[in-house]
Amino acid sequence: MATIDLIVLGMLKKQALSAYDIQKLVEYRNISKWVRISTPSIYKKVIQLEEKGLLQSVAVRENNMPEKAVYSLTASGERAFERLMEELSLQPVRMFLDFNAVIVNLDSVPLEMQKFCVANIEKNVQDMKAYLEENLREKENAPDVPETGMAVLRQQYILAETMEAWLEDLKKRF
């Protein structure tokens, strides 16, 4: 099982949700900014987890809306969630920063291209930092945002600040 499994099982551990509700929570909590998770993958994942017996669904109709499946954890799902928490917490911490593929190849392009690429990365880091600042302000006192979610937002902000400092150091080497 993977990280997306843990995200989905964790959300359903707290409350029964439809795939659409899970996807909305992923968006609201900005989970896709720090974990590779897409809308189609959420819909596929709930179906897979149900087929494995980790989830059960109930068809629900609200007002004039079409029927939707609302998922909850089974006893097997509860055990799988706890097992995944343990397994993933024991794994080595990996930081996949896709732009490092550009950095390791900088010396293969002319100096102007190097500067251009680093400036692009720097702009993206600044954009991400601004986005995180706004998000932190919006969600800082929101009662529905768990402290663990805020901890991840603060972590991402600190990483953005660290990347800015690292980029400044890198630019001095040109």
PDB file of C-alpha atoms in Angstrom:
ATOM      1  CA  MET A   1       0.000   0.000   0.000  1.00  0.00           C
ATOM      2  CA  ALA A   2       1.033   3.573  -0.524  1.00  0.00           C
ATOM      3  CA  THR A   3       0.767   7.075   0.870  1.00  0.00           C
ATOM      4  CA  ILE A   4      -2.551   7.693  -0.902  1.00  0.00           C
ATOM      5  CA  ASP A   5      -3.976   4.659   0.903  1.00  0.00           C
ATOM      6  CA  LEU A   6      -2.993   6.181   4.233  1.00  0.00           C
ATOM      7  CA  ILE A   7      -4.492   9.562   3.308  1.00  0.00           C
ATOM      8  CA  VAL A   8      -7.822   7.992   2.289  1.00  0.00           C
ATOM      9  CA  LEU A   9      -7.987   5.551   5.214  1.00  0.00           C
ATOM     10  CA  GLY A  10      -7.037   8.332   7.638  1.00  0.00           C
ATOM     11  CA  MET A  11      -9.825  10.603   6.435  1.00  0.00           C
ATOM     12  CA  LEU A  12     -12.330   7.770   6.642  1.00  0.00           C
ATOM     13  CA  LYS A  13     -11.109   6.826  10.116  1.00  0.00           C
ATOM     14  CA  LYS A  14     -12.438  10.179  11.311  1.00  0.00           C
ATOM     15  CA  GLN A  15     -15.755  10.099   9.426  1.00  0.00           C
ATOM     16  CA  ALA A  16     -17.650   8.428   6.602  1.00  0.00           C
ATOM     17  CA  LEU A  17     -17.204  10.344   3.328  1.00  0.00           C
ATOM     18  CA  SER A  18     -17.932  10.075  -0.367  1.00  0.00           C
ATOM     19  CA  ALA A  19     -15.029  10.058  -2.841  1.00  0.00           C
ATOM     20  CA  TYR A  20     -16.070  13.597  -3.787  1.00  0.00           C
ATOM     21  CA  ASP A  21     -15.883  14.695  -0.131  1.00  0.00           C
ATOM     22  CA  ILE A  22     -12.434  13.106   0.197  1.00  0.00           C
ATOM     23  CA  GLN A  23     -11.288  14.938  -2.923  1.00  0.00           C
ATOM     24  CA  LYS A  24     -12.637  18.249  -1.554  1.00  0.00           C
ATOM     25  CA  LEU A  25     -10.801  17.698   1.743  1.00  0.00           C
ATOM     26  CA  VAL A  26      -7.589  16.936  -0.165  1.00  0.00           C
ATOM     27  CA  GLU A  27      -8.015  20.238  -2.015  1.00  0.00           C
ATOM     28  CA  TYR A  28      -8.967  22.228   1.084  1.00  0.00           C
ATOM     29  CA  ARG A  29      -6.079  20.846   3.111  1.00  0.00           C
ATOM     30  CA  ASN A  30      -3.668  21.286   0.173  1.00  0.00           C
ATOM     31  CA  ILE A  31      -2.573  17.694   0.515  1.00  0.00           C
ATOM     32  CA  SER A  32      -1.733  17.476  -3.191  1.00  0.00           C
ATOM     33  CA  LYS A  33       0.943  20.158  -2.625  1.00  0.00           C
ATOM     34  CA  TRP A  34       2.967  17.782  -0.452  1.00  0.00           C
ATOM     35  CA  VAL A  35       1.802  14.313  -1.499  1.00  0.00           C
ATOM     36  CA  ARG A  36       1.342  13.124  -5.064  1.00  0.00           C
ATOM     37  CA  ILE A  37      -2.387  12.561  -5.166  1.00  0.00           C
ATOM     38  CA  SER A  38      -4.805  13.393  -7.956  1.00  0.00           C
ATOM     39  CA  THR A  39      -8.595  13.530  -8.154  1.00  0.00           C
ATOM     40  CA  PRO A  40      -8.881  10.436 -10.384  1.00  0.00           C
ATOM     41  CA  SER A  41      -6.563   8.511  -8.064  1.00  0.00           C
ATOM     42  CA  ILE A  42      -8.884   9.171  -5.116  1.00  0.00           C
ATOM     43  CA  TYR A  43     -11.893   7.746  -6.946  1.00  0.00           C
ATOM     44  CA  LYS A  44      -9.900   4.696  -8.063  1.00  0.00           C
ATOM     45  CA  LYS A  45      -8.448   4.218  -4.605  1.00  0.00           C
ATOM     46  CA  VAL A  46     -11.777   4.062  -2.735  1.00  0.00           C
ATOM     47  CA  ILE A  47     -12.986   1.418  -5.187  1.00  0.00           C
ATOM     48  CA  GLN A  48      -9.760  -0.596  -4.766  1.00  0.00           C
ATOM     49  CA  LEU A  49      -9.896  -0.338  -0.980  1.00  0.00           C
ATOM     50  CA  GLU A  50     -13.526  -1.440  -0.979  1.00  0.00           C
ATOM     51  CA  GLU A  51     -12.673  -4.419  -3.207  1.00  0.00           C
ATOM     52  CA  LYS A  52      -9.958  -5.388  -0.692  1.00  0.00           C
ATOM     53  CA  GLY A  53     -12.529  -5.295   2.105  1.00  0.00           C
ATOM     54  CA  LEU A  54     -10.970  -2.283   3.844  1.00  0.00           C
ATOM     55  CA  LEU A  55     -13.950  -0.024   3.150  1.00  0.00           C
ATOM     56  CA  GLN A  56     -17.676  -0.489   2.927  1.00  0.00           C
ATOM     57  CA  SER A  57     -20.034   1.826   1.113  1.00  0.00           C
ATOM     58  CA  VAL A  58     -23.628   2.843   1.581  1.00  0.00           C
ATOM     59  CA  ALA A  59     -25.666   4.508  -1.159  1.00  0.00           C
ATOM     60  CA  VAL A  60     -26.971   7.873   0.043  1.00  0.00           C
ATOM     61  CA  ARG A  61     -29.316  10.320  -1.634  1.00  0.00           C
ATOM     62  CA  GLU A  62     -29.471  13.944  -0.469  1.00  0.00           C
ATOM     63  CA  ASN A  63     -32.427  16.059  -1.618  1.00  0.00           C
ATOM     64  CA  ASN A  64     -32.716  15.968  -5.421  1.00  0.00           C
ATOM     65  CA  MET A  65     -29.072  14.999  -5.909  1.00  0.00           C
ATOM     66  CA  PRO A  66     -28.111  11.697  -7.517  1.00  0.00           C
ATOM     67  CA  GLU A  67     -27.271   8.792  -5.270  1.00  0.00           C
ATOM     68  CA  LYS A  68     -23.651   8.646  -4.074  1.00  0.00           C
ATOM     69  CA  ALA A  69     -21.530   6.086  -2.270  1.00  0.00           C
ATOM     70  CA  VAL A  70     -20.423   7.055   1.219  1.00  0.00           C
ATOM     71  CA  TYR A  71     -17.454   5.055   2.476  1.00  0.00           C
ATOM     72  CA  SER A  72     -16.416   4.019   5.964  1.00  0.00           C
ATOM     73  CA  LEU A  73     -13.677   1.783   7.359  1.00  0.00           C
ATOM     74  CA  THR A  74     -14.262  -1.869   8.064  1.00  0.00           C
ATOM     75  CA  ALA A  75     -12.471  -3.621  10.940  1.00  0.00           C
ATOM     76  CA  SER A  76      -9.882  -4.755   8.367  1.00  0.00           C
ATOM     77  CA  GLY A  77      -9.571  -1.139   7.228  1.00  0.00           C
ATOM     78  CA  GLU A  78      -8.903  -0.016  10.805  1.00  0.00           C
ATOM     79  CA  ARG A  79      -6.117  -2.607  11.134  1.00  0.00           C
ATOM     80  CA  ALA A  80      -4.691  -1.699   7.710  1.00  0.00           C
ATOM     81  CA  PHE A  81      -4.673   1.993   8.686  1.00  0.00           C
ATOM     82  CA  GLU A  82      -2.700   1.311  11.872  1.00  0.00           C
ATOM     83  CA  ARG A  83      -0.309  -1.024  10.032  1.00  0.00           C
ATOM     84  CA  LEU A  84       0.295   1.636   7.358  1.00  0.00           C
ATOM     85  CA  MET A  85       0.897   4.323   9.986  1.00  0.00           C
ATOM     86  CA  GLU A  86       3.583   2.129  11.508  1.00  0.00           C
ATOM     87  CA  GLU A  87       5.110   1.040   8.180  1.00  0.00           C
ATOM     88  CA  LEU A  88       5.309   4.523   6.676  1.00  0.00           C
ATOM     89  CA  SER A  89       6.641   6.090   9.882  1.00  0.00           C
ATOM     90  CA  LEU A  90       9.487   3.547   9.862  1.00  0.00           C
ATOM     91  CA  GLN A  91      10.555   4.324   6.285  1.00  0.00           C
ATOM     92  CA  PRO A  92      13.547   6.571   5.647  1.00  0.00           C
ATOM     93  CA  VAL A  93      12.570  10.176   5.002  1.00  0.00           C
ATOM     94  CA  ARG A  94      12.833  10.938   1.289  1.00  0.00           C
ATOM     95  CA  MET A  95      12.596  14.347  -0.263  1.00  0.00           C
ATOM     96  CA  PHE A  96      11.791  14.236  -3.919  1.00  0.00           C
ATOM     97  CA  LEU A  97      12.426  17.689  -5.304  1.00  0.00           C
ATOM     98  CA  ASP A  98      11.931  17.305  -9.040  1.00  0.00           C
ATOM     99  CA  PHE A  99      13.892  20.454  -9.791  1.00  0.00           C
ATOM    100  CA  ASN A 100      17.057  18.716  -8.535  1.00  0.00           C
ATOM    101  CA  ALA A 101      17.152  16.971 -11.928  1.00  0.00           C
ATOM    102  CA  VAL A 102      17.756  20.449 -13.383  1.00  0.00           C
ATOM    103  CA  ILE A 103      20.346  21.348 -10.720  1.00  0.00           C
ATOM    104  CA  VAL A 104      22.497  18.243 -11.276  1.00  0.00           C
ATOM    105  CA  ASN A 105      22.605  19.031 -14.998  1.00  0.00           C
ATOM    106  CA  LEU A 106      23.352  22.757 -14.786  1.00  0.00           C
ATOM    107  CA  ASP A 107      26.979  22.294 -15.727  1.00  0.00           C
ATOM    108  CA  SER A 108      25.858  20.780 -19.039  1.00  0.00           C
ATOM    109  CA  VAL A 109      24.388  24.043 -20.339  1.00  0.00           C
ATOM    110  CA  PRO A 110      25.871  27.507 -20.969  1.00  0.00           C
ATOM    111  CA  LEU A 111      26.100  29.943 -18.051  1.00  0.00           C
ATOM    112  CA  GLU A 112      23.167  32.066 -19.238  1.00  0.00           C
ATOM    113  CA  MET A 113      20.954  28.983 -19.430  1.00  0.00           C
ATOM    114  CA  GLN A 114      22.106  27.969 -15.939  1.00  0.00           C
ATOM    115  CA  LYS A 115      21.092  31.369 -14.569  1.00  0.00           C
ATOM    116  CA  PHE A 116      17.774  31.200 -16.429  1.00  0.00           C
ATOM    117  CA  CYS A 117      16.944  27.768 -14.991  1.00  0.00           C
ATOM    118  CA  VAL A 118      17.895  28.770 -11.440  1.00  0.00           C
ATOM    119  CA  ALA A 119      15.801  31.958 -11.772  1.00  0.00           C
ATOM    120  CA  ASN A 120      12.817  29.832 -12.850  1.00  0.00           C
ATOM    121  CA  ILE A 121      13.223  27.563  -9.842  1.00  0.00           C
ATOM    122  CA  GLU A 122      13.638  30.587  -7.578  1.00  0.00           C
ATOM    123  CA  LYS A 123      10.394  32.109  -8.915  1.00  0.00           C
ATOM    124  CA  ASN A 124       8.546  28.837  -8.303  1.00  0.00           C
ATOM    125  CA  VAL A 125       9.866  28.665  -4.736  1.00  0.00           C
ATOM    126  CA  GLN A 126       8.785  32.277  -4.134  1.00  0.00           C
ATOM    127  CA  ASP A 127       5.327  31.514  -5.551  1.00  0.00           C
ATOM    128  CA  MET A 128       5.033  28.450  -3.346  1.00  0.00           C
ATOM    129  CA  LYS A 129       6.132  30.436  -0.281  1.00  0.00           C
ATOM    130  CA  ALA A 130       3.565  33.181  -1.002  1.00  0.00           C
ATOM    131  CA  TYR A 131       0.869  30.534  -1.434  1.00  0.00           C
ATOM    132  CA  LEU A 132       1.834  28.922   1.875  1.00  0.00           C
ATOM    133  CA  GLU A 133       1.857  32.294   3.668  1.00  0.00           C
ATOM    134  CA  GLU A 134      -1.667  32.992   2.436  1.00  0.00           C
ATOM    135  CA  ASN A 135      -2.800  29.518   3.397  1.00  0.00           C
ATOM    136  CA  LEU A 136      -1.327  29.834   6.872  1.00  0.00           C
ATOM    137  CA  ARG A 137      -3.105  33.163   7.412  1.00  0.00           C
ATOM    138  CA  GLU A 138      -6.438  31.757   6.208  1.00  0.00           C
ATOM    139  CA  LYS A 139      -6.306  28.557   8.221  1.00  0.00           C
ATOM    140  CA  GLU A 140      -4.473  29.681  11.341  1.00  0.00           C
ATOM    141  CA  ASN A 141      -7.643  30.206  13.377  1.00  0.00           C
ATOM    142  CA  ALA A 142     -10.011  27.990  11.410  1.00  0.00           C
ATOM    143  CA  PRO A 143     -11.642  25.565  13.857  1.00  0.00           C
ATOM    144  CA  ASP A 144     -11.987  22.771  11.288  1.00  0.00           C
ATOM    145  CA  VAL A 145      -8.255  22.611  10.472  1.00  0.00           C
ATOM    146  CA  PRO A 146      -6.503  20.098  12.720  1.00  0.00           C
ATOM    147  CA  GLU A 147      -3.240  21.087  14.395  1.00  0.00           C
ATOM    148  CA  THR A 148      -1.506  18.282  12.506  1.00  0.00           C
ATOM    149  CA  GLY A 149      -2.558  19.920   9.227  1.00  0.00           C
ATOM    150  CA  MET A 150      -1.191  23.251  10.419  1.00  0.00           C
ATOM    151  CA  ALA A 151       2.050  21.511  11.393  1.00  0.00           C
ATOM    152  CA  VAL A 152       2.471  20.304   7.812  1.00  0.00           C
ATOM    153  CA  LEU A 153       1.740  23.794   6.444  1.00  0.00           C
ATOM    154  CA  ARG A 154       4.369  25.273   8.788  1.00  0.00           C
ATOM    155  CA  GLN A 155       6.815  22.540   7.746  1.00  0.00           C
ATOM    156  CA  GLN A 156       6.293  23.374   4.077  1.00  0.00           C
ATOM    157  CA  TYR A 157       6.799  27.081   4.791  1.00  0.00           C
ATOM    158  CA  ILE A 158      10.080  26.405   6.604  1.00  0.00           C
ATOM    159  CA  LEU A 159      11.209  24.235   3.674  1.00  0.00           C
ATOM    160  CA  ALA A 160      10.381  27.088   1.264  1.00  0.00           C
ATOM    161  CA  GLU A 161      12.469  29.489   3.373  1.00  0.00           C
ATOM    162  CA  THR A 162      15.321  26.976   3.420  1.00  0.00           C
ATOM    163  CA  MET A 163      15.128  26.554  -0.366  1.00  0.00           C
ATOM    164  CA  GLU A 164      15.299  30.340  -0.787  1.00  0.00           C
ATOM    165  CA  ALA A 165      18.471  30.473   1.324  1.00  0.00           C
ATOM    166  CA  TRP A 166      19.941  27.535  -0.584  1.00  0.00           C
ATOM    167  CA  LEU A 167      19.184  29.222  -3.934  1.00  0.00           C
ATOM    168  CA  GLU A 168      20.896  32.428  -2.773  1.00  0.00           C
ATOM    169  CA  ASP A 169      23.988  30.374  -1.932  1.00  0.00           C
ATOM    170  CA  LEU A 170      23.803  28.538  -5.270  1.00  0.00           C
ATOM    171  CA  LYS A 171      23.594  31.816  -7.228  1.00  0.00           C
ATOM    172  CA  LYS A 172      26.818  33.069  -5.556  1.00  0.00           C
ATOM    173  CA  ARG A 173      28.652  30.197  -7.234  1.00  0.00           C
ATOM    174  CA  PHE A 174      27.938  31.491 -10.749  1.00  0.00           C
TER     175      PHE A 174
END
